Each structure stands twice: as C-alpha cells, then as structure tokens.
Coordinates of C-alpha atoms and ligand atoms in Angstrom, one line a residue:
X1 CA 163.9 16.7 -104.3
X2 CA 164.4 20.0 -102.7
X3 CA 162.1 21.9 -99.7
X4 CA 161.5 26.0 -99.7
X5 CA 160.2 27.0 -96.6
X6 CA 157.7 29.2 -96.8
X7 CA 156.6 30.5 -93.7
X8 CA 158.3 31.2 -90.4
X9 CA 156.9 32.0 -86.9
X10 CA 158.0 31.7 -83.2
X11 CA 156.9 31.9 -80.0
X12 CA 158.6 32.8 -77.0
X13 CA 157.2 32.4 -73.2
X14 CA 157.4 35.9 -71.9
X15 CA 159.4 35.5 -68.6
X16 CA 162.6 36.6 -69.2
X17 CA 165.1 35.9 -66.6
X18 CA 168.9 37.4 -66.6
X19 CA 172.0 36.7 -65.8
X20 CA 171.9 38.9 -62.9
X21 CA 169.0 36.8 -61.7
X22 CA 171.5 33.9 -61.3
X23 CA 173.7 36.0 -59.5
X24 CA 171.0 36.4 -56.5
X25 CA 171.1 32.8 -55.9
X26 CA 174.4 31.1 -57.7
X27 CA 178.3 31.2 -57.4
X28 CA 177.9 33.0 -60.7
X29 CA 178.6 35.9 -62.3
X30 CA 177.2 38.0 -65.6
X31 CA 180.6 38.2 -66.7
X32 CA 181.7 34.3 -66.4
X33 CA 178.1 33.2 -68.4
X34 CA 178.4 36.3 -71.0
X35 CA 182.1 35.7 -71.7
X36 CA 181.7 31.7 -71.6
X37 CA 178.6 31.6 -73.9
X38 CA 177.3 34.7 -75.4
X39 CA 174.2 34.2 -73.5
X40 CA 173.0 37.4 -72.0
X41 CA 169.2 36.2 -70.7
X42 CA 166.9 33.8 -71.8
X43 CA 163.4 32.5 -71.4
X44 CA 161.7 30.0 -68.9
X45 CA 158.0 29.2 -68.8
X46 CA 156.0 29.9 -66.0
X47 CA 152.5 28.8 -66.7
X48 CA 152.4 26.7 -70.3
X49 CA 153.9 23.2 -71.4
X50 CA 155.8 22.5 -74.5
X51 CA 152.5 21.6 -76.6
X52 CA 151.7 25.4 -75.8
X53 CA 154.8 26.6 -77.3
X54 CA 154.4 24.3 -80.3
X55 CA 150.2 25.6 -80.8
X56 CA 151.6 29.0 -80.0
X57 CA 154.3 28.8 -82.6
X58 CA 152.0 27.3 -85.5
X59 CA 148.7 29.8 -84.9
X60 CA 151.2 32.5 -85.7
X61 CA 152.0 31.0 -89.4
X62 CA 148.7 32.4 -90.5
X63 CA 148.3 29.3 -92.7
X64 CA 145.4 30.0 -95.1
X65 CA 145.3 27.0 -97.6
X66 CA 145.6 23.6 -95.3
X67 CA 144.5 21.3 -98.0
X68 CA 147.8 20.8 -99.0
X69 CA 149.6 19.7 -95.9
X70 CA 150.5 16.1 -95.5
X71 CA 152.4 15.9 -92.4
X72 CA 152.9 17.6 -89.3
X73 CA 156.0 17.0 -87.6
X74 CA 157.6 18.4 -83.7
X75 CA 160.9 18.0 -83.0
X76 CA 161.1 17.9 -79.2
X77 CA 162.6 16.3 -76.4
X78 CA 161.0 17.7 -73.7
X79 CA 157.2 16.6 -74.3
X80 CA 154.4 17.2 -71.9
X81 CA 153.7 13.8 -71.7
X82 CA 155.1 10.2 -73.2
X83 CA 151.8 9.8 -75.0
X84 CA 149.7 11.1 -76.9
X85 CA 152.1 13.2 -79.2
X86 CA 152.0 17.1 -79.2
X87 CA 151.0 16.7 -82.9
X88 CA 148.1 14.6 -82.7
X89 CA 146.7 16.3 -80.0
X90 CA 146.8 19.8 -81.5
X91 CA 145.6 18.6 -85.0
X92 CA 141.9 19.6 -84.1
X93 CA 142.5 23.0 -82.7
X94 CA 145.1 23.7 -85.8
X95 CA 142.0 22.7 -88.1
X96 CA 144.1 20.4 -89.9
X97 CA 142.7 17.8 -91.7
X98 CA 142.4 14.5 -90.2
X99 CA 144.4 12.5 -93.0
X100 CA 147.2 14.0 -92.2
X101 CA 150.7 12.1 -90.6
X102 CA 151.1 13.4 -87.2
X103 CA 154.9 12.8 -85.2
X104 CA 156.8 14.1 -82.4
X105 CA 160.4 12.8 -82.9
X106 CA 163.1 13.6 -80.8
X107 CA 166.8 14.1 -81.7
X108 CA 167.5 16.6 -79.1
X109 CA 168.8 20.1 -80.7
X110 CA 169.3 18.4 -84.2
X111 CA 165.5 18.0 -84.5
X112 CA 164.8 20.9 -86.8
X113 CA 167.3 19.9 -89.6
X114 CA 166.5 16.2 -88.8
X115 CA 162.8 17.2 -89.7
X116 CA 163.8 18.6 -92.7
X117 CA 165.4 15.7 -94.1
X118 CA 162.4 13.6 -93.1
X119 CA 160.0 16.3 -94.9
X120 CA 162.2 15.7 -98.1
X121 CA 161.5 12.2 -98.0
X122 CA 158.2 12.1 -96.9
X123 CA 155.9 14.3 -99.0
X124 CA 155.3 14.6 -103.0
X125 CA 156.4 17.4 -104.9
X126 CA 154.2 20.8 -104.1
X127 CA 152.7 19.2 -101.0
X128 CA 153.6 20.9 -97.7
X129 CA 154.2 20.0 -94.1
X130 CA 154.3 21.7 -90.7
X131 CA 157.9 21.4 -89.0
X132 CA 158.1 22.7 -85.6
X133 CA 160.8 23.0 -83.5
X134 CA 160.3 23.0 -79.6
X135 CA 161.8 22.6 -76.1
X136 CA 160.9 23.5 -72.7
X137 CA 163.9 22.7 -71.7
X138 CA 163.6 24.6 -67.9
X139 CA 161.0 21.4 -66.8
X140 CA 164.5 19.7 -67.3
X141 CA 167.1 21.9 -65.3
X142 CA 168.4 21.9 -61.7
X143 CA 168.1 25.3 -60.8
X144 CA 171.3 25.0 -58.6
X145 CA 173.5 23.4 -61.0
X146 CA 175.3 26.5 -62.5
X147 CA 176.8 24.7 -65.2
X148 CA 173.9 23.9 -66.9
X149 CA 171.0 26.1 -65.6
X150 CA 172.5 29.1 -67.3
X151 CA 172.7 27.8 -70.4
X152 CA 169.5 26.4 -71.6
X153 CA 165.9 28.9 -72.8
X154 CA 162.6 27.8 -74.1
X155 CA 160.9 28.5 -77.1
X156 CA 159.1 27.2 -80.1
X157 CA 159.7 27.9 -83.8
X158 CA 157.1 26.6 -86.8
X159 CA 157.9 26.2 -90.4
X160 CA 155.3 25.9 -93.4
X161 CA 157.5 23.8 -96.0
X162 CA 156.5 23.0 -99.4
X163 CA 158.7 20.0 -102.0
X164 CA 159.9 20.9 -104.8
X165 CA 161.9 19.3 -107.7
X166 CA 165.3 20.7 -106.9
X167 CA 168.2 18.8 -105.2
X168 CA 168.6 18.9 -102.0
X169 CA 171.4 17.5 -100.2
X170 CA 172.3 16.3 -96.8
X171 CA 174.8 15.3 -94.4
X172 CA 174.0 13.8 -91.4
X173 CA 176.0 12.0 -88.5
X174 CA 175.2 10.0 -85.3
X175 CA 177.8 8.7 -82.8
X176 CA 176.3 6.8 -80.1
X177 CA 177.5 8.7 -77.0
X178 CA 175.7 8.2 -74.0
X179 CA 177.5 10.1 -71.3
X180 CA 178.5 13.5 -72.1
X181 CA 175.0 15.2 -72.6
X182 CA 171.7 13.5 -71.8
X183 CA 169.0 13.6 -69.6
X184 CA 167.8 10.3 -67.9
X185 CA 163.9 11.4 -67.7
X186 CA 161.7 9.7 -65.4
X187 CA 163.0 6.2 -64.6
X188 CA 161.2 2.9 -64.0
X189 CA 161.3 4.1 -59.9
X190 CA 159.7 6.9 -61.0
X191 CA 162.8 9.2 -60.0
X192 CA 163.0 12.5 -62.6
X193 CA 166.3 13.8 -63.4
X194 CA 167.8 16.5 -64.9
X195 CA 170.0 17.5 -67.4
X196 CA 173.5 16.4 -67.3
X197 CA 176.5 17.6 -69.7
X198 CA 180.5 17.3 -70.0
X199 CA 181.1 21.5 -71.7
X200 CA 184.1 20.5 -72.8
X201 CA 183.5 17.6 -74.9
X202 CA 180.4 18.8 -76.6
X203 CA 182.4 21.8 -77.3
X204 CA 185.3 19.4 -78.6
X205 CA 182.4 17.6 -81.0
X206 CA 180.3 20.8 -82.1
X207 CA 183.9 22.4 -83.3
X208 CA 185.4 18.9 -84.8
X209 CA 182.2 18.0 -86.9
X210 CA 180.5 22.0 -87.8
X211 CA 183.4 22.9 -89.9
X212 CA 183.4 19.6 -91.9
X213 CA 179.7 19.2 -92.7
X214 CA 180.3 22.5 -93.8
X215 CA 183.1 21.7 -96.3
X216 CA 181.2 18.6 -97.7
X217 CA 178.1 20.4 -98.4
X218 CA 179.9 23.0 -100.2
X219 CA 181.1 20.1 -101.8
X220 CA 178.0 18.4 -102.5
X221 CA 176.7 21.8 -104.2
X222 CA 179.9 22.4 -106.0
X223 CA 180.0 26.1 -105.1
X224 CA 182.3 28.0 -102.4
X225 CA 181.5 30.0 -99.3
X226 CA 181.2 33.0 -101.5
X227 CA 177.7 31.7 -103.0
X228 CA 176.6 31.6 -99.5
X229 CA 174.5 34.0 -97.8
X230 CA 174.1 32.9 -94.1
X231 CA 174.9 30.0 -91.7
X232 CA 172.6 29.1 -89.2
X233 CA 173.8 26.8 -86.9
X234 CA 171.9 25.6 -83.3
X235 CA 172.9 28.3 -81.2
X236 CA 174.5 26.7 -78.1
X237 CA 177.7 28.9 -77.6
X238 CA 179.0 32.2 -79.6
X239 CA 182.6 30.9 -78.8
X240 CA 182.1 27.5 -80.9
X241 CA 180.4 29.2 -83.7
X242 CA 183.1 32.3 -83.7
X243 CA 185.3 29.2 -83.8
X244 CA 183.7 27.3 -86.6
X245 CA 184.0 31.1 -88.8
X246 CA 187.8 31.4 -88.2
X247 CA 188.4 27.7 -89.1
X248 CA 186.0 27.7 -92.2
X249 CA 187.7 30.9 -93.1
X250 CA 184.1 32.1 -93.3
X251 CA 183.2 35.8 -92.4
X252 CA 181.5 36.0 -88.9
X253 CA 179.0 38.2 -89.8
X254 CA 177.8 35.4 -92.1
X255 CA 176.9 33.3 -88.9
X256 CA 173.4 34.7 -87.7
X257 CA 173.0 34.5 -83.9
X258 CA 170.8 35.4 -81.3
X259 CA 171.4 33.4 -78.5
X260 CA 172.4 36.5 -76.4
X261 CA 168.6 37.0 -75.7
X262 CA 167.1 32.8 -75.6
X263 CA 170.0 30.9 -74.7
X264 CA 170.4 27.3 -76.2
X265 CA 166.8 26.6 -76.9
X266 CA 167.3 23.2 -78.3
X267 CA 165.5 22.0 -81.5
X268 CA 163.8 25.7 -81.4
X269 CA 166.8 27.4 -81.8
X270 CA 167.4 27.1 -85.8
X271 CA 163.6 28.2 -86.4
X272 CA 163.3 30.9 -84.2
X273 CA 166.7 32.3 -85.9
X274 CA 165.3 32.1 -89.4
X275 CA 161.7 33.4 -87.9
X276 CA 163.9 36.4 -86.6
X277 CA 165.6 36.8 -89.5
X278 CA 162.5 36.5 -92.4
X279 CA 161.1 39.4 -90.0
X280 CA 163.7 41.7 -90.5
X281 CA 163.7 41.6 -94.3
X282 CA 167.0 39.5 -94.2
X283 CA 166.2 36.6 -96.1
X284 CA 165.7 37.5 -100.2
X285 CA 164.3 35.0 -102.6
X286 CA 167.3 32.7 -104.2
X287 CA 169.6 33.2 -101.2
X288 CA 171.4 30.3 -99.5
X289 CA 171.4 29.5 -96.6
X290 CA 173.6 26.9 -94.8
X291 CA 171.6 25.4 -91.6
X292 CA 173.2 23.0 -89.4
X293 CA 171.8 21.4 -85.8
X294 CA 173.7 19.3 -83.5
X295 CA 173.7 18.1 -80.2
X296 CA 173.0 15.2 -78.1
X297 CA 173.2 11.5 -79.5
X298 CA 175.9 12.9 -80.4
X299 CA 174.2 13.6 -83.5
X300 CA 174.6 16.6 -86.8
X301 CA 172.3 16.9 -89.7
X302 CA 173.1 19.8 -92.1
X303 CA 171.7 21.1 -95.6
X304 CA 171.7 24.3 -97.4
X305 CA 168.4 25.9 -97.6
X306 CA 167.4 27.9 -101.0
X307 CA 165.0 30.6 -99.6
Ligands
LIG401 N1 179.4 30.3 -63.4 C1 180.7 30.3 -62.8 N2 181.5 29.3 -62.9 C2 181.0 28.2 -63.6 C3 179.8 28.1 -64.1 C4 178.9 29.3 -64.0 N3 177.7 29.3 -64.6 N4 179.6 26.9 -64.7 C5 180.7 26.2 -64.5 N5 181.6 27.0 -63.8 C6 182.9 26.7 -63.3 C7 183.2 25.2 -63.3 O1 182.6 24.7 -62.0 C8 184.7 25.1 -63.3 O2 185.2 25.4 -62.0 P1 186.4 24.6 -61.4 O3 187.5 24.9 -62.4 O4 186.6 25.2 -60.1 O5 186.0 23.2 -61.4 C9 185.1 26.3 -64.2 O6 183.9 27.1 -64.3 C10 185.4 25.8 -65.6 O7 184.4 24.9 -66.0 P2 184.5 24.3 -67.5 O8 183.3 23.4 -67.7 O9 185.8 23.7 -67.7 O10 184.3 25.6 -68.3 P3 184.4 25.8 -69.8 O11 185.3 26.9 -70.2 O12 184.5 24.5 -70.6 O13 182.9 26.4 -70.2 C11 180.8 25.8 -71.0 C12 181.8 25.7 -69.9 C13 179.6 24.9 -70.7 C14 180.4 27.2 -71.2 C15 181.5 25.2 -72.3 O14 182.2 24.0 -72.0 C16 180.5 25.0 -73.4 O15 179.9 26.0 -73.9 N6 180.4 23.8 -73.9 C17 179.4 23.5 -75.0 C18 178.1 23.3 -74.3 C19 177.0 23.2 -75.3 O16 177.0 23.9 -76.3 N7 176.0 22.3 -75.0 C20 174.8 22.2 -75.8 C21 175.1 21.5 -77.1 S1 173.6 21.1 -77.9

C-alpha cells in the first residue's frame, strides 16, 4: 500500500544566527564551517519549545477536512518533556478528534522516513495521518564545542498523508552503535548532557549506506535513476550528499538541499526540504521522489515518494 503526501508546511524559529556569530566567540572560522559542511547559518530558538515548533508547523497545513485522520505522529528527539507526548498534548488545540492515535517516536534524524513507513502500516486505504518532523536541537548543544555547535538548526516540518493502494517499498537499516553520535539526556543524577559525535565515522556510514539504499530501491521499483526526479536526503553535510551524487553516478542538481540556511535540523530536515520545495512549484503530480533519513542508532530508512 502506497502514501501521497498531500500537504507540506514548516516552521522555522526566527533567530537566525551566522557563521560569523561563531566567530565572536569560537576558534572558528566562516570559511572552515562553509567549506566542511555547506552550512552557512542556521536557526536556534529563543523563546518556544519543540511542541511549539511542531503546533507551529501543523496550524500552517490549513487542514480543512479532519474527519479523516487516524493518527498523529512526531518524530523527535528533543521533546519538551519525557511525558506527556507532544502529540497528545496538542490534539485539543489542533481540533483533532479525540479517537485518534497520538505518538512521539524518536529515531533521531531518520524520524521522518521512519514515520512514513509506520503511516503505511498503520492506517486503511484513503485515511490520512499527520507526520511531523521536529527538533530543537540547540536545548542539546554546548555552545563551546565547535565541532558540534556549528552544525546543528531547529525547525519543524508537518505532513498531511493520505494511503493509497499502490506499492510502496522500503528499505530500512539499524546498527546498534552507541558511541559515535548520541546524546546521554538527563541521567538518573540528574546531570544533562549534550550532544556528542565522532564527524568522521558518521560521515564514513552516511556515505557507505546512502548510495546502496539508493541502488536497492531503484531495484525494488525496477526503474533507473532516469525515472527519478529528486533525492531528498537529511541534510547533515553538502560534502556527503555531493559524494553520494558522484558515486550513484546521479546528477547533483537532482539532490535538493538547503542546509546552507538551517543546518542539520534533525528529523525536520526532510519535511522542511519538501515544504520548500512544494512552495516553489517544484514538485508536479506523478514525479518521484527518492527520500532517505539517517543518522543516529546508526539507523537509514528510505522509500521513493510518488508526489
Ligand atoms: N571550526 C574549526 N575547526 C574545527 C571545527 C570548527 N567548527 N570543528 C572541528 N574542528 C577541527 C577539529 O578540532 C580538528 O582539529 P585538530 O586536527 O587540531 O584536532 C580539525 O578541525 C579536523 O576535525 P575533523 O573532525 O577531522 O574534521 P572533518 O574534516 O571530519 O570535518 C565534520 C568535521 C563534522 C564537518 C565532518 O566529519 C562531518 O560532517 N561529519 C558528518 C557529521 C554529520 O553529518 N552528523 C550528523 C549525522 S545525522
């Protein structure tokens, strides 16, 4: 059974803070971040939470008909609290109906595509669910660690997706890997933490395991990268996706990105992309799309999206 997503919104907080803004304060330079990443500023909250992002994000899906939604699901691992869920506690002020299924999940930035999958399996054909990807990821930064402060954004994007009867295929990975990107939370001495990453080997894993989901759901489809329109992959780093392109032989340009103005935004990044993307006229009814997220776990999930 296939999904069509039929709405796109996204929300970003409005503080926008630079490169040169890490300059004033770091051992860091424009140059180093721009020519290491891609990133050229990104977004940190000053005055909301993550559940604001995520109401944010869904308000602006304009969704007139809610009878039809079954499920409302946010991908996140940067909640405001460890209970209740950011989806059960904005499923009065959405006006959503009450018998609805209501779950945070987190599976760091592979949440969106991980969402989709469990959409797919979840609701009955031409019923429709809520996915939401959304991090606040600077709650989880040390400001003076310059090899991870400069990386990371926040931001929220919302899906409306409806089921159809078409196939739609997966492929999804997991590789328990506990060390080279995680962040501890709060522990049971009540000590926060922050984010903590090894570049070098996530970069190592994005490039090893992109190109190959790629090839197998090619694959799965039975069609070649010419029946493709666009691949849009989490956006941690221009240099892995420029890298994925030249080993999947696939045109750059093919490879949306915007990670020059959020940064890695986590489980938002995918949505926001497509939001971006649906705004400018881009996406056309019957194009495909391959989407892929990946990040910490290690974990992929990929699928090809018919728009
Ligand atoms: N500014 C200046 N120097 C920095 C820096 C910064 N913001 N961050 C790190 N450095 C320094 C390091 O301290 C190191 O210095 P040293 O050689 O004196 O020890 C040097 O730059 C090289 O660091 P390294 O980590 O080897 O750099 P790199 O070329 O691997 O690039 C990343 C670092 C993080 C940009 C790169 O590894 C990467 O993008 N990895 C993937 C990360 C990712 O996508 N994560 C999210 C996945 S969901």
């Amino acid at each position: 059974m296939g999904l069509k997503i039929l709405k796109t919104s996204s929300y970003l907080p409005r503080n926008v803070v630079t490169n040169n803004d890490f300059e004033k304060y770091l051992d860091t330079s424009d140059e180093w971040i721009s020519s290491r990443t891609g990133i050229k500023e990104r977004r940190f909250a000053v005055d909301e939470d993550t559940s604001d992002l995520v109401y944010k994000s869904v308000d602006k899906l304009n969704i007139e008909d809610k009878s039809k939604i079954d499920l409302i699901l946010v991908a996140t691992f940067t909640s405001d609290k460890a209970m209740p869920t950011i989806s059960s506690s904005i499923q009065k002020r959405l006006g959503l109906m009450e018998d609805i299924f209501a779950i945070d999940f987190n599976m760091a930035c592979t949440g969106f595509v991980a969402g989709l999958k469990l959409c797919e399996k979840y609701l009955d054909t031409g019923r429709q669910a809520i996915l939401i990807g959304a991090d606040l990821i600077s709650k989880t930064l040390d400001k003076n660690d310059r090899g991870t402060v400069v990386l990371f954004g926040d931001g929220a994007g919302a899906t409306l997706i409806e089921k159809n009867n078409k196939q739609q295929y997966f492929e999804i990975g997991t590789r328990s890997n506990d060390e080279c990107l995680k962040l501890n939370g709060r522990n049971i001495k009540n000590e926060s933490s922050f984010i903590s990453m090894n570049g070098k080997e996530v970069f190592r894993f994005a490039t090893e395991v992109l190109p190959v989901t790629i090839e197998k759901l090619l694959k799965e489809k039975n069609i070649t990268i010419d029946d493709i329109d666009y691949v849009v992959c989490h956006q941690a780093n221009y240099r892995i996706l420029n890298y994925v392109a030249k080993k999947t032989k696939i045109q750059v340009e093919k490879f949306y990105m915007n990670l020059d103005k959020y940064g890695n935004t986590s489980a938002a990044s995918i949505p926001i992309v497509l939001d971006e993307m649906n705004s400018k006229g881009l996406l056309k009814q019957g194009q495909r799309i391959i989407t892929i997220g990946f990040g910490a776990g290690l974990s992929w999930v990929g699928t090809i999206l018919e728009w």
